[in-house]
PDB file of C-alpha atoms in Angstrom:
ATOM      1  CA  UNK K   1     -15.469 -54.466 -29.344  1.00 67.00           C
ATOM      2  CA  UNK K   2     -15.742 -51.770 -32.263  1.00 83.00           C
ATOM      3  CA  UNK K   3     -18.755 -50.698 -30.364  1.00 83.00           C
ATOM      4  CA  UNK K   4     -17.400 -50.066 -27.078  1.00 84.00           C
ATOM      5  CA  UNK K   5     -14.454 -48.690 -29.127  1.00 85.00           C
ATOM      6  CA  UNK K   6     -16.481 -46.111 -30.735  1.00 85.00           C
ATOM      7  CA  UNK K   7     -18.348 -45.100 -27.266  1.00 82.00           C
ATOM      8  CA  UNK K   8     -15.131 -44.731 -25.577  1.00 85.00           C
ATOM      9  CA  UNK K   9     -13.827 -42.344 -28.549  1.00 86.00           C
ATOM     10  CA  UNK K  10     -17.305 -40.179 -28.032  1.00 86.00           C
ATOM     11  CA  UNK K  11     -16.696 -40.058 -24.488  1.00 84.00           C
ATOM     12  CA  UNK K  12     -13.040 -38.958 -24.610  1.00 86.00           C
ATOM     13  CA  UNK K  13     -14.144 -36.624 -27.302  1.00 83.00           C
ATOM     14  CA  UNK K  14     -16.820 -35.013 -25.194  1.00 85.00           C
ATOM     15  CA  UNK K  15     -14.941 -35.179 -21.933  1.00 83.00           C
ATOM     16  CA  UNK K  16     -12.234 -33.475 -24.142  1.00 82.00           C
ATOM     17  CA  UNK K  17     -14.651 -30.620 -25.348  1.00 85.00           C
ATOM     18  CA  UNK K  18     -15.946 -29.752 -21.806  1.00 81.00           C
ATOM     19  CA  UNK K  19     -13.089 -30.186 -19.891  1.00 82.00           C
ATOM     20  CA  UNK K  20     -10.606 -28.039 -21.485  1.00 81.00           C
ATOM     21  CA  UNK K  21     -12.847 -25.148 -20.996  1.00 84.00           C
ATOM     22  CA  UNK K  22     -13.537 -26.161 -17.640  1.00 84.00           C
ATOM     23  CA  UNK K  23     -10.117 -26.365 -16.734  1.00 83.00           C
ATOM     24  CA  UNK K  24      -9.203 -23.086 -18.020  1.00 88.00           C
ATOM     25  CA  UNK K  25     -11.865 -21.707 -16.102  1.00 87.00           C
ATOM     26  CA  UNK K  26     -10.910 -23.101 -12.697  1.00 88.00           C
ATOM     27  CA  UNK K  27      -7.250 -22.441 -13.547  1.00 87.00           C
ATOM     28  CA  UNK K  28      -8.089 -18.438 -13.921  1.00 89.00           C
ATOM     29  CA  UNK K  29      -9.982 -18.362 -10.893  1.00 91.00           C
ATOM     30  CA  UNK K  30      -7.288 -19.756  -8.949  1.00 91.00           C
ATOM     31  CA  UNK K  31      -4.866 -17.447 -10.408  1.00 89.00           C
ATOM     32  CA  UNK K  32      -7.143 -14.437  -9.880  1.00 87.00           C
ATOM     33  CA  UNK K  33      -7.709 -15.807  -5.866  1.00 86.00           C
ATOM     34  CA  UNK K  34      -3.772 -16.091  -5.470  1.00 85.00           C
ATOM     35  CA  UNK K  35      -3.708 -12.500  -6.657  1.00 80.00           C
ATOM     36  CA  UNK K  36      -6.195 -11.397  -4.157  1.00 77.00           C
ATOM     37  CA  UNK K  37      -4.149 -12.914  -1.575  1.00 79.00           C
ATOM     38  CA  UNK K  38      -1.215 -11.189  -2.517  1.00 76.00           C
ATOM     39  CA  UNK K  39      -2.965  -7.716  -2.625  1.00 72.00           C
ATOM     40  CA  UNK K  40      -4.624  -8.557   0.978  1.00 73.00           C
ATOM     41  CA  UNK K  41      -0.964  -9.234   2.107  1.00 74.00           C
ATOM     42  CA  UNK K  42       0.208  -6.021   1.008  1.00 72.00           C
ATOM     43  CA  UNK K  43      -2.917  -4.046   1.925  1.00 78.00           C
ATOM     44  CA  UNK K  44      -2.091  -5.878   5.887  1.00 83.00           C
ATOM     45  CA  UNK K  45       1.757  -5.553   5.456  1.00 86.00           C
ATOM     46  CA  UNK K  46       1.066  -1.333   5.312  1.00 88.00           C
ATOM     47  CA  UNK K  47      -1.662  -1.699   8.034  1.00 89.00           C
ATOM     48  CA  UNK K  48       0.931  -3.359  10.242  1.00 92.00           C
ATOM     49  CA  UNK K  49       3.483  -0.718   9.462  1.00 94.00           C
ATOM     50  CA  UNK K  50       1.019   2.148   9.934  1.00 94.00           C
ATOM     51  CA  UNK K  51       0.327   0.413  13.007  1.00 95.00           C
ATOM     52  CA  UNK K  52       4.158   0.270  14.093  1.00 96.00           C
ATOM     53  CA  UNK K  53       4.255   3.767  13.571  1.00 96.00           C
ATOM     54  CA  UNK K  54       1.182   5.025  15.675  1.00 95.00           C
ATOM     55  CA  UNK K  55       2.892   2.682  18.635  1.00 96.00           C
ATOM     56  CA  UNK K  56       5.919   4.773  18.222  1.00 95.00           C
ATOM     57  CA  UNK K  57       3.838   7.897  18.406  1.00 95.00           C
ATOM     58  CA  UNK K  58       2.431   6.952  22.070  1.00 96.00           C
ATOM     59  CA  UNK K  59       5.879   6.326  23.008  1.00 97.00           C
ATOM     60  CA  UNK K  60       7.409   8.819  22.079  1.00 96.00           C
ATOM     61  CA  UNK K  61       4.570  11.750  22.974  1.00 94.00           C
ATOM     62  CA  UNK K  62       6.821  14.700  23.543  1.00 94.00           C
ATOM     63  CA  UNK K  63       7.656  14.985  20.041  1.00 96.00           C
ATOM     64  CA  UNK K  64       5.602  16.047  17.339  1.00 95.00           C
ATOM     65  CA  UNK K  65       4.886  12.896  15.162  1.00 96.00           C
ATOM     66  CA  UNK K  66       1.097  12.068  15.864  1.00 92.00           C
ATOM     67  CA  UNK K  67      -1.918  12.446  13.860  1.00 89.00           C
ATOM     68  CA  UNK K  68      -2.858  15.943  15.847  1.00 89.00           C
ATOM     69  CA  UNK K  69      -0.241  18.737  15.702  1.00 91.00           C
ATOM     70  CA  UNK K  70       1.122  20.282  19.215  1.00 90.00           C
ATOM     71  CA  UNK K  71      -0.505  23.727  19.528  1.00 89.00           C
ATOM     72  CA  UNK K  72       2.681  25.266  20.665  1.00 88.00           C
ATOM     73  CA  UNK K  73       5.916  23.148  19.921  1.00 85.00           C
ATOM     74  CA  UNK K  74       7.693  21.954  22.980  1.00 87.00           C
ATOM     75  CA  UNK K  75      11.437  22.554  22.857  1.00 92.00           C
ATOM     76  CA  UNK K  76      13.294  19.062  22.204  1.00 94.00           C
ATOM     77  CA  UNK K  77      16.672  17.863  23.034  1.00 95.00           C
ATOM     78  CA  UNK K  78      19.456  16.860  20.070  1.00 96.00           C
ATOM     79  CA  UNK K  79      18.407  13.783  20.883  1.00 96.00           C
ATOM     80  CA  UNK K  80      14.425  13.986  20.610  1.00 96.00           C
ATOM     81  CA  UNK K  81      15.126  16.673  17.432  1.00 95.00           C
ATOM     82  CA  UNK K  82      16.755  13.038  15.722  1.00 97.00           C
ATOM     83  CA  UNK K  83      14.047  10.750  16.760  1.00 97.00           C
ATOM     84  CA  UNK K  84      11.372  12.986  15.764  1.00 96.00           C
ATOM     85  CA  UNK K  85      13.046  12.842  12.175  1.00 97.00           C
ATOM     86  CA  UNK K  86      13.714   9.584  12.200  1.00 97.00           C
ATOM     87  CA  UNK K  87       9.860   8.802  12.694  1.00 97.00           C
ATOM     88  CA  UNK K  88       8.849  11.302  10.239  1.00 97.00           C
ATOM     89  CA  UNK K  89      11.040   9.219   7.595  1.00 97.00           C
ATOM     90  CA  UNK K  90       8.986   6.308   8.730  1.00 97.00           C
ATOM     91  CA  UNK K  91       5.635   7.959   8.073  1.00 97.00           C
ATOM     92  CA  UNK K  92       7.331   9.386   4.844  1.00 97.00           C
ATOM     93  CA  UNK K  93       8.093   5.637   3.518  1.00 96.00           C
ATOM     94  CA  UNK K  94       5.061   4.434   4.807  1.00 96.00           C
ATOM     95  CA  UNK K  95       3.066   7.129   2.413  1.00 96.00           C
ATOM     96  CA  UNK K  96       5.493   6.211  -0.422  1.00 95.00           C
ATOM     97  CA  UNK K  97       4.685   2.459   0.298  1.00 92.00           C
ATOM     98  CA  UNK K  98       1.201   3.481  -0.112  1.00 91.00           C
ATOM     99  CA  UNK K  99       1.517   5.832  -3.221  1.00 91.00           C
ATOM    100  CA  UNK K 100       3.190   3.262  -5.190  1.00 88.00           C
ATOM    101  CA  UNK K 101       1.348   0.282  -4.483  1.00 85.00           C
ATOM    102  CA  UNK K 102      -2.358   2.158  -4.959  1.00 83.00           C
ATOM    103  CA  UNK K 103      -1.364   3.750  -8.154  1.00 82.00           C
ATOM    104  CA  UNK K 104      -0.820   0.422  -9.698  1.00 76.00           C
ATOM    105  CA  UNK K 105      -4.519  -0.319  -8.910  1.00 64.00           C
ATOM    106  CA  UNK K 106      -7.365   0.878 -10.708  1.00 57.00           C
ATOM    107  CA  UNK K 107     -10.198  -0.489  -9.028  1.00 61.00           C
ATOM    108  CA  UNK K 108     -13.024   1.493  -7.726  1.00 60.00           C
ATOM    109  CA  UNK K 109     -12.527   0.273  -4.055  1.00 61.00           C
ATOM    110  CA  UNK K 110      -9.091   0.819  -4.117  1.00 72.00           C
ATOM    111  CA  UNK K 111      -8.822   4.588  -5.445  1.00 73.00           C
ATOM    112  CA  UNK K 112     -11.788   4.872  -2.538  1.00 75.00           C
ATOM    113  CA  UNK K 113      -9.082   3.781  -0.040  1.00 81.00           C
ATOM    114  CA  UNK K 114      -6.104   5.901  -1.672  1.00 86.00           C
ATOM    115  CA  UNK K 115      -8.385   9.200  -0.783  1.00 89.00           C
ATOM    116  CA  UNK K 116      -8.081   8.475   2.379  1.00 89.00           C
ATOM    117  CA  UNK K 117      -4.038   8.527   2.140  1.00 92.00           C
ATOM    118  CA  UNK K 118      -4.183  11.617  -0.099  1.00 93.00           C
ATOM    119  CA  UNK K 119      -6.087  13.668   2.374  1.00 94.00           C
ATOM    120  CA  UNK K 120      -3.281  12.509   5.244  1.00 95.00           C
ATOM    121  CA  UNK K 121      -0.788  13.299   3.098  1.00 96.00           C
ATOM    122  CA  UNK K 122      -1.739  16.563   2.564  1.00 95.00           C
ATOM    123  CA  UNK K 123      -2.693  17.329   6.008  1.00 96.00           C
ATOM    124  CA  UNK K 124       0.948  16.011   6.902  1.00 97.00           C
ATOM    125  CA  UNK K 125       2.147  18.567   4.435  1.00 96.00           C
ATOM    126  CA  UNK K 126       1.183  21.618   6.092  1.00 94.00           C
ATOM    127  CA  UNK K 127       3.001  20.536   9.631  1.00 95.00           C
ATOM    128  CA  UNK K 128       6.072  22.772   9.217  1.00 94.00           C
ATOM    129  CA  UNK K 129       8.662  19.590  10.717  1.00 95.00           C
ATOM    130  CA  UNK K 130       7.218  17.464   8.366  1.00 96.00           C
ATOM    131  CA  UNK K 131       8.192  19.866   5.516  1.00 96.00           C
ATOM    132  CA  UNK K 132      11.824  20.276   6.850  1.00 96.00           C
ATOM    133  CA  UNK K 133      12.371  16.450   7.157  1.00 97.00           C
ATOM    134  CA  UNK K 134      10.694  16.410   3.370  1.00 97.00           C
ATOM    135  CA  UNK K 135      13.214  18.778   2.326  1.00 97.00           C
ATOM    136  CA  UNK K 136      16.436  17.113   3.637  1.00 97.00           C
ATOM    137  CA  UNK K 137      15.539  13.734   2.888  1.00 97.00           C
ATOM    138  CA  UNK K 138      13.270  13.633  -0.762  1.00 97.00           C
ATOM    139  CA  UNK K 139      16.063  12.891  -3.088  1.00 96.00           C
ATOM    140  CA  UNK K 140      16.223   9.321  -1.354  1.00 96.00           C
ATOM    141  CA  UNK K 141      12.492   8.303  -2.274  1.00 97.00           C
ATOM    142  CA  UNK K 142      11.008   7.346  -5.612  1.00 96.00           C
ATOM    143  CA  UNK K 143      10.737   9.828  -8.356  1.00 96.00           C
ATOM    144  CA  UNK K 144       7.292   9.856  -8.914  1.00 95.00           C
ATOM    145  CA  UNK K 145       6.319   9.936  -5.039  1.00 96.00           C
ATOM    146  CA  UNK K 146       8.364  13.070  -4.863  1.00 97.00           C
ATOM    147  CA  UNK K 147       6.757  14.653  -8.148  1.00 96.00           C
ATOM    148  CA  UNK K 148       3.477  13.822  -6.671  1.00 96.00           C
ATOM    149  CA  UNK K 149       4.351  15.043  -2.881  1.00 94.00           C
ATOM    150  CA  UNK K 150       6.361  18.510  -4.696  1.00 96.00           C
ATOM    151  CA  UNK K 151       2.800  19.152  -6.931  1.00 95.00           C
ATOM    152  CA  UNK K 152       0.453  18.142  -3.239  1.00 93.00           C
ATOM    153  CA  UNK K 153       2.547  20.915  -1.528  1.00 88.00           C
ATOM    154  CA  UNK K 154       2.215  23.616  -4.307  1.00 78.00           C
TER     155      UNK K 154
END
């Protein structure tokens, strides 16, 4: 019995020694697959809003909201004047939704896929109802989206 006693110490010992580690292990990978998750399902939540909004540019396209600028304005109603802001708000949140969540990334890949939403930005800037709508409404975003939207324009 002190033999089998003495095995089953060694063995609890050993399993003790190698498991631990190989517990931590599989408990940071988990952790570190749960975050990935999370960042996919914020990276798909802003694709399905950017989404939403080109859908409201194809119905609504007599006012100026889409990718492409009108050559010559068309003359809007009240009415279209208001949803024409309203959907530039939406793109505006959408870029804020984007500003904030890639600056608290650092990876490579990501700041590869933030270009891409600083070079709409800016081309967003120059539109001259984009500009008015930023005016009006840039006190309601966050302070660092509008530092970084005021030093894009300048």
């Amino acid at each position: 019995m002190d033999l089998l006693s003495q095995y089953l110490e060694i063995a609890t010992f050993i399993i003790t020694i190698f498991g631990l580690p190989v517990a931590i292990y599989i408990y940071l990978q988990e952790q570190k697959l749960q975050r990935e998750e999370r960042e996919y399902g914020t990276y798909d939540a802003l694709d399905d809003k950017y989404i939403e909004l080109q859908q409201l540019c194809l119905d609504y396209p007599n006012l100026d909201v889409f990718d492409t600028p009108f050559n010559k304005k068309p003359d809007l109603t009240e009415g279209e004047l208001k949803q024409e802001e309203a959907i530039l708000l939406i793109r505006i949140s959408i870029f804020e939704r984007a500003y904030l969540m890639y600056q608290r990334e650092v990876a490579k890949a990501k700041q590869n896929q933030w270009e891409g939403w600083d070079i709409e930005i800016q081309e967003w800037l120059e539109r001259q109802n984009f500009k008015e709508i930023w005016d009006i409404h840039k006190q309601y975003y966050d302070r660092r989206f509008v530092t970084y939207f005021e030093n894009k324009r300048s």
